[in-house]
C-alpha angles and dihedrals in degrees: 000000000000089000092049091049090050093050092048093048094244128146106246112224110183121195116199103217096192085064088057096047129185094298095070113088100152135066090222111110090208090062092058116118095219140019096255092057090045091055091053092049091050089054090048093053090045088059089055091048093051087051102172129071094010135134111199108202122191110196125202096005090177086082093062135081117261089233089060092053091049089066087076097054095098091045091057097048131067095283092064091200132133135178113231139168120244123176090347095306130108112245132182114220120205110202097180111131092011130114094244125133135173124209128184130192132187147151126252093248135051122229089266091057095253120138112263119217129187109235109265097235091051093046091050092055099041134064105253122200133181102214089207089064099047098061095086108140092008100076095116093049091048092049091051090050088069089062094041093054093047097051097097091048092065120073094216096049098036093089090058090059091063095047101058128267102270095084090045092058090048090054089048089055091052092048089052091054101262122133117244120176114234088232090068093068118100093213133045116256126180119232089253092052092050092050092049094049093048092047092051092048091052090053090047091052089056092048091046092057089059093045090049092051090050090049093050093047091048091053093046093048095047091051092055121094115236094239090061098047120121093181137025120285114276109230105167110112135222099203135147086259090059091049092049092053091050091046091057089066098044117115132170094247101054116132120218090255092051091049091050090050091053091052092045093050092048095054094041086059091047092050091054088063092060116100090222141348098054096138097048091044092053091047090051089050090054088050090054090051094045094238101118117132119218090258091051091048089056091048091051090049090059090061093053120095134198120262108258114256090236090058092049090050091053092051091051 
């Protein structure tokens, strides 16, 4: 969204919704329960006050109260109006005819593991997209973006991030088995440097495959209604944050077993942050990776349930 705003010549005003929390239900900064939330509401009202050439971006809206999101209903419909607070006074902003847009992003689950749902009246007035469904034809680009975003997190690849991306893509080609002459590179790299970079990229490709599978399973699980589930919700995530944390630990000399151990340790730590369902989520992850033992297969089977008869009838 920041890229889109930049290309359109819009001021990018990002609101960090976790800083607001579920207690904030008003756009009035003075009603905020703590200083962090108040600062975010001041930024939000500043975006209204600027009015023109602004993109207001609300990030991680699953951490907010539905009543707070409902304040934006009139802004998203044909009236294009919203009531804000500026210098302690209520003010109605009319955005008709102005280059002002609002974008919201969120995950299917709240931090407590509950299902998050965009308020109906807001969803009916806005354009709603599931990013997992709009990648058709762009899967390869999306997969490579995991590596691109994790470059600076790895000590071996960090130098490439400061030199432009052309050399990075050449090293990616080499890591994928394509031949690239050393004369094509814009910078000088010793043979040892090239070997290290390629080795790290190969390890990151292996880690990325796991992160991608987790991401796809998370999307598929979150899109499924509870009455149709045959297994518990899958809440481990395959985000850029996950890839960056794995990239920090990547080195050129990792064996396959060491790489698997790094991935295992990472997701064990992630599972401990879940409010419930850690064991079944880790078992499902092992199933996705094909590393389940017979005992673990039996344990995973105990978590699975039969499809309700009503659901089967509907399918028929």
